[in-house]
PDB file of C-alpha atoms in Angstrom:
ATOM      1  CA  UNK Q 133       0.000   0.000   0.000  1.00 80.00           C
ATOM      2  CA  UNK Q 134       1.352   3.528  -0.880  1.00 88.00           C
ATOM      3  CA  UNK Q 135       1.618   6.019   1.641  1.00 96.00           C
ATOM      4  CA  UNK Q 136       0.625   9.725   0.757  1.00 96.00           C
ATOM      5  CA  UNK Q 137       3.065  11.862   1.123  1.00 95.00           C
ATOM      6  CA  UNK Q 138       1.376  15.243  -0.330  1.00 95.00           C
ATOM      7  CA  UNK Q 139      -1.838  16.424  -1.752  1.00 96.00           C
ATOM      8  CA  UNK Q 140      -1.847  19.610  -3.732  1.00 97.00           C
ATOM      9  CA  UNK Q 141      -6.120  20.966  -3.998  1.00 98.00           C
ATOM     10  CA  UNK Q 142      -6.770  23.338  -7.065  1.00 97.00           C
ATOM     11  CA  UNK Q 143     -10.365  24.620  -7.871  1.00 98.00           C
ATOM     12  CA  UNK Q 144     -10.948  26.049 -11.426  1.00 97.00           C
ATOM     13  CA  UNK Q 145     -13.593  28.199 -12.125  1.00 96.00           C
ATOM     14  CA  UNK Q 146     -14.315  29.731 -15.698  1.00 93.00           C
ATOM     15  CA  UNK Q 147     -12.171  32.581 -14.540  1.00 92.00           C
ATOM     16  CA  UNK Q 148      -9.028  31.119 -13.132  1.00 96.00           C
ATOM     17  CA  UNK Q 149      -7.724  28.495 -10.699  1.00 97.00           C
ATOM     18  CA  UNK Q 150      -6.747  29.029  -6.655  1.00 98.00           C
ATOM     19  CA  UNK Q 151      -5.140  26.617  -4.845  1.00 98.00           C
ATOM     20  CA  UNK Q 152      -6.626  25.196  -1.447  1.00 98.00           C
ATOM     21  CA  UNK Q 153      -3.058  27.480   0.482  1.00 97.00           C
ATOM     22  CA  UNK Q 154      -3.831  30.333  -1.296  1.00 96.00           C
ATOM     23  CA  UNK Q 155      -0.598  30.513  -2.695  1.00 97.00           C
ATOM     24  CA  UNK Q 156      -1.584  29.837  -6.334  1.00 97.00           C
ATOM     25  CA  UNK Q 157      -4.018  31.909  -7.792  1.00 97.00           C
ATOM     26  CA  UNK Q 158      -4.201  33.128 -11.840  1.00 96.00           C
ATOM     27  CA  UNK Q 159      -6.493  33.878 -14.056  1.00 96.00           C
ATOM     28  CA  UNK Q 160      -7.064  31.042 -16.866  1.00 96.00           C
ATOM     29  CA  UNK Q 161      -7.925  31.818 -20.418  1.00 95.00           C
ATOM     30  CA  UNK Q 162      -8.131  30.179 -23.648  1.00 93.00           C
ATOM     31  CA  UNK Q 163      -5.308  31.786 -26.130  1.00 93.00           C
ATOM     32  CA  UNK Q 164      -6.200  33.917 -28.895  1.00 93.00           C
ATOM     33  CA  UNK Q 165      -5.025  31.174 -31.506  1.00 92.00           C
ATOM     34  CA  UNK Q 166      -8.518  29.312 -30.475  1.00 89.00           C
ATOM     35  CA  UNK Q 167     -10.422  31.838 -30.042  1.00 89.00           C
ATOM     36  CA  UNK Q 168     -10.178  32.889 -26.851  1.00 88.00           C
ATOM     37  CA  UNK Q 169      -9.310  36.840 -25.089  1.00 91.00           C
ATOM     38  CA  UNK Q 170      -6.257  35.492 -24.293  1.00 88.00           C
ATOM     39  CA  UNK Q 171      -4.381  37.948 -21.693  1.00 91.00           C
ATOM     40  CA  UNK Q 172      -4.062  35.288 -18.696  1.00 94.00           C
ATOM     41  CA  UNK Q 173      -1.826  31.806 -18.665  1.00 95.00           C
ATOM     42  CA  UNK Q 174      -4.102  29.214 -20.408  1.00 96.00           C
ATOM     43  CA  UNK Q 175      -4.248  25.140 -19.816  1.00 95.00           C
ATOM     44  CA  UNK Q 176      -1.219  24.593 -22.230  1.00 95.00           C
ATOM     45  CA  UNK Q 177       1.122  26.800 -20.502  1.00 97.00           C
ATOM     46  CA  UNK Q 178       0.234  25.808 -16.856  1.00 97.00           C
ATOM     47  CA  UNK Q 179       0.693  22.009 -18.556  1.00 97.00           C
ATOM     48  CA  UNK Q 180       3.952  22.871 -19.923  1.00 97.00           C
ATOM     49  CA  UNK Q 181       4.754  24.626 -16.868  1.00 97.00           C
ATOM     50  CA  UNK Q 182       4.052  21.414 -14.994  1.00 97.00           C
ATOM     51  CA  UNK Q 183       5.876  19.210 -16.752  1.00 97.00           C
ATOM     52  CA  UNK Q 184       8.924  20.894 -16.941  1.00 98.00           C
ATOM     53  CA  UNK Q 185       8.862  21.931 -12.629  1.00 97.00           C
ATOM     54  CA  UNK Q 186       8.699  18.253 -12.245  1.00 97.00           C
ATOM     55  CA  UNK Q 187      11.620  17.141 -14.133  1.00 98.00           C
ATOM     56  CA  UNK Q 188      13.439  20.066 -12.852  1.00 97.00           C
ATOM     57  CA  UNK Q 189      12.553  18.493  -9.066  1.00 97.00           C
ATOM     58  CA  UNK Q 190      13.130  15.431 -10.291  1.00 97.00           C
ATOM     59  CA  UNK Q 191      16.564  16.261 -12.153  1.00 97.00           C
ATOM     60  CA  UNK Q 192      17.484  17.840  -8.439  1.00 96.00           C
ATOM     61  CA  UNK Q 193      17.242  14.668  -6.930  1.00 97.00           C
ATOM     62  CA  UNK Q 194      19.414  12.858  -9.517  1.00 96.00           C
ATOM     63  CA  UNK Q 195      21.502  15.092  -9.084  1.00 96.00           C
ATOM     64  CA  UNK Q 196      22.003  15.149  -5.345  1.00 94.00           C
ATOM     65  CA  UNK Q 197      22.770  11.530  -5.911  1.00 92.00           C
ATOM     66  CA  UNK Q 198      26.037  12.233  -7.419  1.00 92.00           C
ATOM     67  CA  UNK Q 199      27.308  15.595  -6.253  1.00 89.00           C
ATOM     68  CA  UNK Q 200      26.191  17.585  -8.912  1.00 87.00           C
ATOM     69  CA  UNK Q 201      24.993  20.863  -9.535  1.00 88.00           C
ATOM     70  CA  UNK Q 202      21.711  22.061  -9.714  1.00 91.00           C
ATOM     71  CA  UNK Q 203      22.631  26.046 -10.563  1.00 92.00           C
ATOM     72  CA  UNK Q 204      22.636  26.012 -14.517  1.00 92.00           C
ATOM     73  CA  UNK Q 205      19.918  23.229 -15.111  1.00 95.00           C
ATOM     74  CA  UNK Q 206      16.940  24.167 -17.112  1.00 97.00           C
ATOM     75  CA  UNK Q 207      14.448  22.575 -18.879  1.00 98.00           C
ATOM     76  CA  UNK Q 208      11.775  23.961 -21.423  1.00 98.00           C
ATOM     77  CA  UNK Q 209       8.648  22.531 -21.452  1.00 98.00           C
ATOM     78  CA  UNK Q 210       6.174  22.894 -24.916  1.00 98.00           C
ATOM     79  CA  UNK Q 211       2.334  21.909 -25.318  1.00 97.00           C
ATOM     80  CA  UNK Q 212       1.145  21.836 -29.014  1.00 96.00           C
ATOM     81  CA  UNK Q 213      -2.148  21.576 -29.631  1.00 93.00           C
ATOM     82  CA  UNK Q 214      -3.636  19.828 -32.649  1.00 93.00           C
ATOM     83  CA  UNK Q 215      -6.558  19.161 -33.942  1.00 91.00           C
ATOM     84  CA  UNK Q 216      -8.468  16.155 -33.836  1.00 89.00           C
ATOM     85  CA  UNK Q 217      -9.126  13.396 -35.748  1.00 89.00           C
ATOM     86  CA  UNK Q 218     -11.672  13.117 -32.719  1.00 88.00           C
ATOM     87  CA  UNK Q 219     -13.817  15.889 -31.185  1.00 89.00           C
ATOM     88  CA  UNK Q 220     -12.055  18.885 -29.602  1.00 88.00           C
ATOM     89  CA  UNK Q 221      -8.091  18.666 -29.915  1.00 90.00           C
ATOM     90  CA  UNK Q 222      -4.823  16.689 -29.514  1.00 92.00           C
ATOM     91  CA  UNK Q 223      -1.588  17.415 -27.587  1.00 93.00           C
ATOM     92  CA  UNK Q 224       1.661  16.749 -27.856  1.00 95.00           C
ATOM     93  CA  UNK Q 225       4.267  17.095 -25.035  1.00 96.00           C
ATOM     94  CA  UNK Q 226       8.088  17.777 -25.426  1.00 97.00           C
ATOM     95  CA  UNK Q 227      10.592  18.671 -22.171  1.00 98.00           C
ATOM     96  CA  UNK Q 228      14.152  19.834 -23.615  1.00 98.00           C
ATOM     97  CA  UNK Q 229      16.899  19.651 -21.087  1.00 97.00           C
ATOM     98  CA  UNK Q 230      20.177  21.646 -20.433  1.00 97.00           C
ATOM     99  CA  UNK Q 231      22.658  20.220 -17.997  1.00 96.00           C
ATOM    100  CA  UNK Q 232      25.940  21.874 -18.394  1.00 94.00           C
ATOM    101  CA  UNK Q 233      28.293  20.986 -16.755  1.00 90.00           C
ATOM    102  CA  UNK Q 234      27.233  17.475 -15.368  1.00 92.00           C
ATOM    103  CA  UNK Q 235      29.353  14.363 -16.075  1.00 90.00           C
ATOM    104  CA  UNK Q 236      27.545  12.148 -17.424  1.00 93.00           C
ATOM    105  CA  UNK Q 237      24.350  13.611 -18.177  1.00 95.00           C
ATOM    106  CA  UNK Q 238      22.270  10.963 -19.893  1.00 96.00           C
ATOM    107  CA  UNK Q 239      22.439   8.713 -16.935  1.00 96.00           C
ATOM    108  CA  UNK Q 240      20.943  11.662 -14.879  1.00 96.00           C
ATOM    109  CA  UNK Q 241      18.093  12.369 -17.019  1.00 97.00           C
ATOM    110  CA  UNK Q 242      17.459   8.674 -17.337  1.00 96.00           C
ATOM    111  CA  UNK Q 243      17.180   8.834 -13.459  1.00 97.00           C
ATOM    112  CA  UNK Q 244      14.940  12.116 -13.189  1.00 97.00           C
ATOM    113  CA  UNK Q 245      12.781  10.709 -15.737  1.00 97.00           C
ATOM    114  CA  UNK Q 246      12.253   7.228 -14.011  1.00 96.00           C
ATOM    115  CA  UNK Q 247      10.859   9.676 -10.999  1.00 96.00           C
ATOM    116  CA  UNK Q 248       9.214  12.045 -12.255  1.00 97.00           C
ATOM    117  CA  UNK Q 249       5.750  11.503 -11.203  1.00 96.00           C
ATOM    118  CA  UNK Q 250       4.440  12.992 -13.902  1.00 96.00           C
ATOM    119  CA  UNK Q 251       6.432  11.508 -16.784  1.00 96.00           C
ATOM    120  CA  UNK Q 252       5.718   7.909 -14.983  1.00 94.00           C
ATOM    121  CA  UNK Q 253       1.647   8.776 -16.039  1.00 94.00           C
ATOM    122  CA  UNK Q 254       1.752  10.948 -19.000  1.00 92.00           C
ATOM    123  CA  UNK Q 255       2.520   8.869 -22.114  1.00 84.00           C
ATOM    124  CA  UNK Q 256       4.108  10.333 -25.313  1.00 88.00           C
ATOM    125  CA  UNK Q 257       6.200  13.116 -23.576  1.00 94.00           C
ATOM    126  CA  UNK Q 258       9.536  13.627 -25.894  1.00 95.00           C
ATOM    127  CA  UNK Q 259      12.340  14.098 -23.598  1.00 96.00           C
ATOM    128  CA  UNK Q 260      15.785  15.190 -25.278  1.00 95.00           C
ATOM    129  CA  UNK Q 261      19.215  16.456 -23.692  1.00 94.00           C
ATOM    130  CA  UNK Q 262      20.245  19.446 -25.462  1.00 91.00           C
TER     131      UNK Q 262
END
């Protein structure tokens, strides 16, 4: 049996999302590419933003297991939307990931990404060292 460790509450409204702490709280809107008023973060970005905290986390523990820095790591995440063949649309997920500096890198991001909570349920997510 697993034992919860943490459980993060956010309510969405057609306006924006809050968090049950208080300390997240924007305004949500769909882009202008879709038809949307834009002017607030939108689903994709919070997504993207997301993925990419987690492997970042993630990429902190890996590297904690070998002495390594954590100071110039970055990684950029990207949500493309597509249409679908389906109602509604399609998504595609992509994380790219700067370590410089880290011996070894590959083995590290193999780590994070065997972590990552996220990656572990998310299918389909392109991960690539750059």
């Amino acid at each position: 049996m697993n034992t919860e460790l943490y459980t993060a509450i956010v309510s969405a409204t057609a306006t924006g999302v809050t968090s049950d702490d208080g300390v997240l709280s924007l305004g949500v809107r769909e882009p202008q590419q879709l038809g949307g008023p834009g002017e607030r973060t939108n689903p994709e970005q919070l997504m993207a933003a997301a993925l990419s905290s987690c492997l970042v986390e993630s990429l902190r523990i890996a590297l904690g297991t070998v002495g390594g820095s954590v100071d110039e790591l970055a990684v950029k995440g990207t949500v493309v939307l597509t249409d679908s063949d389906a109602s509604g649309y399609d998504a595609k997920f992509s994380l790219a990931v700067s370590l410089p500096g880290t011996e070894n890198p590959e083995a590290i991001l193999a780590q994070a990404t065997s972590i990552c909570p996220f990656l572990k349920v998310i299918d389909a997510v392109d991960v690539v060292l750059e």
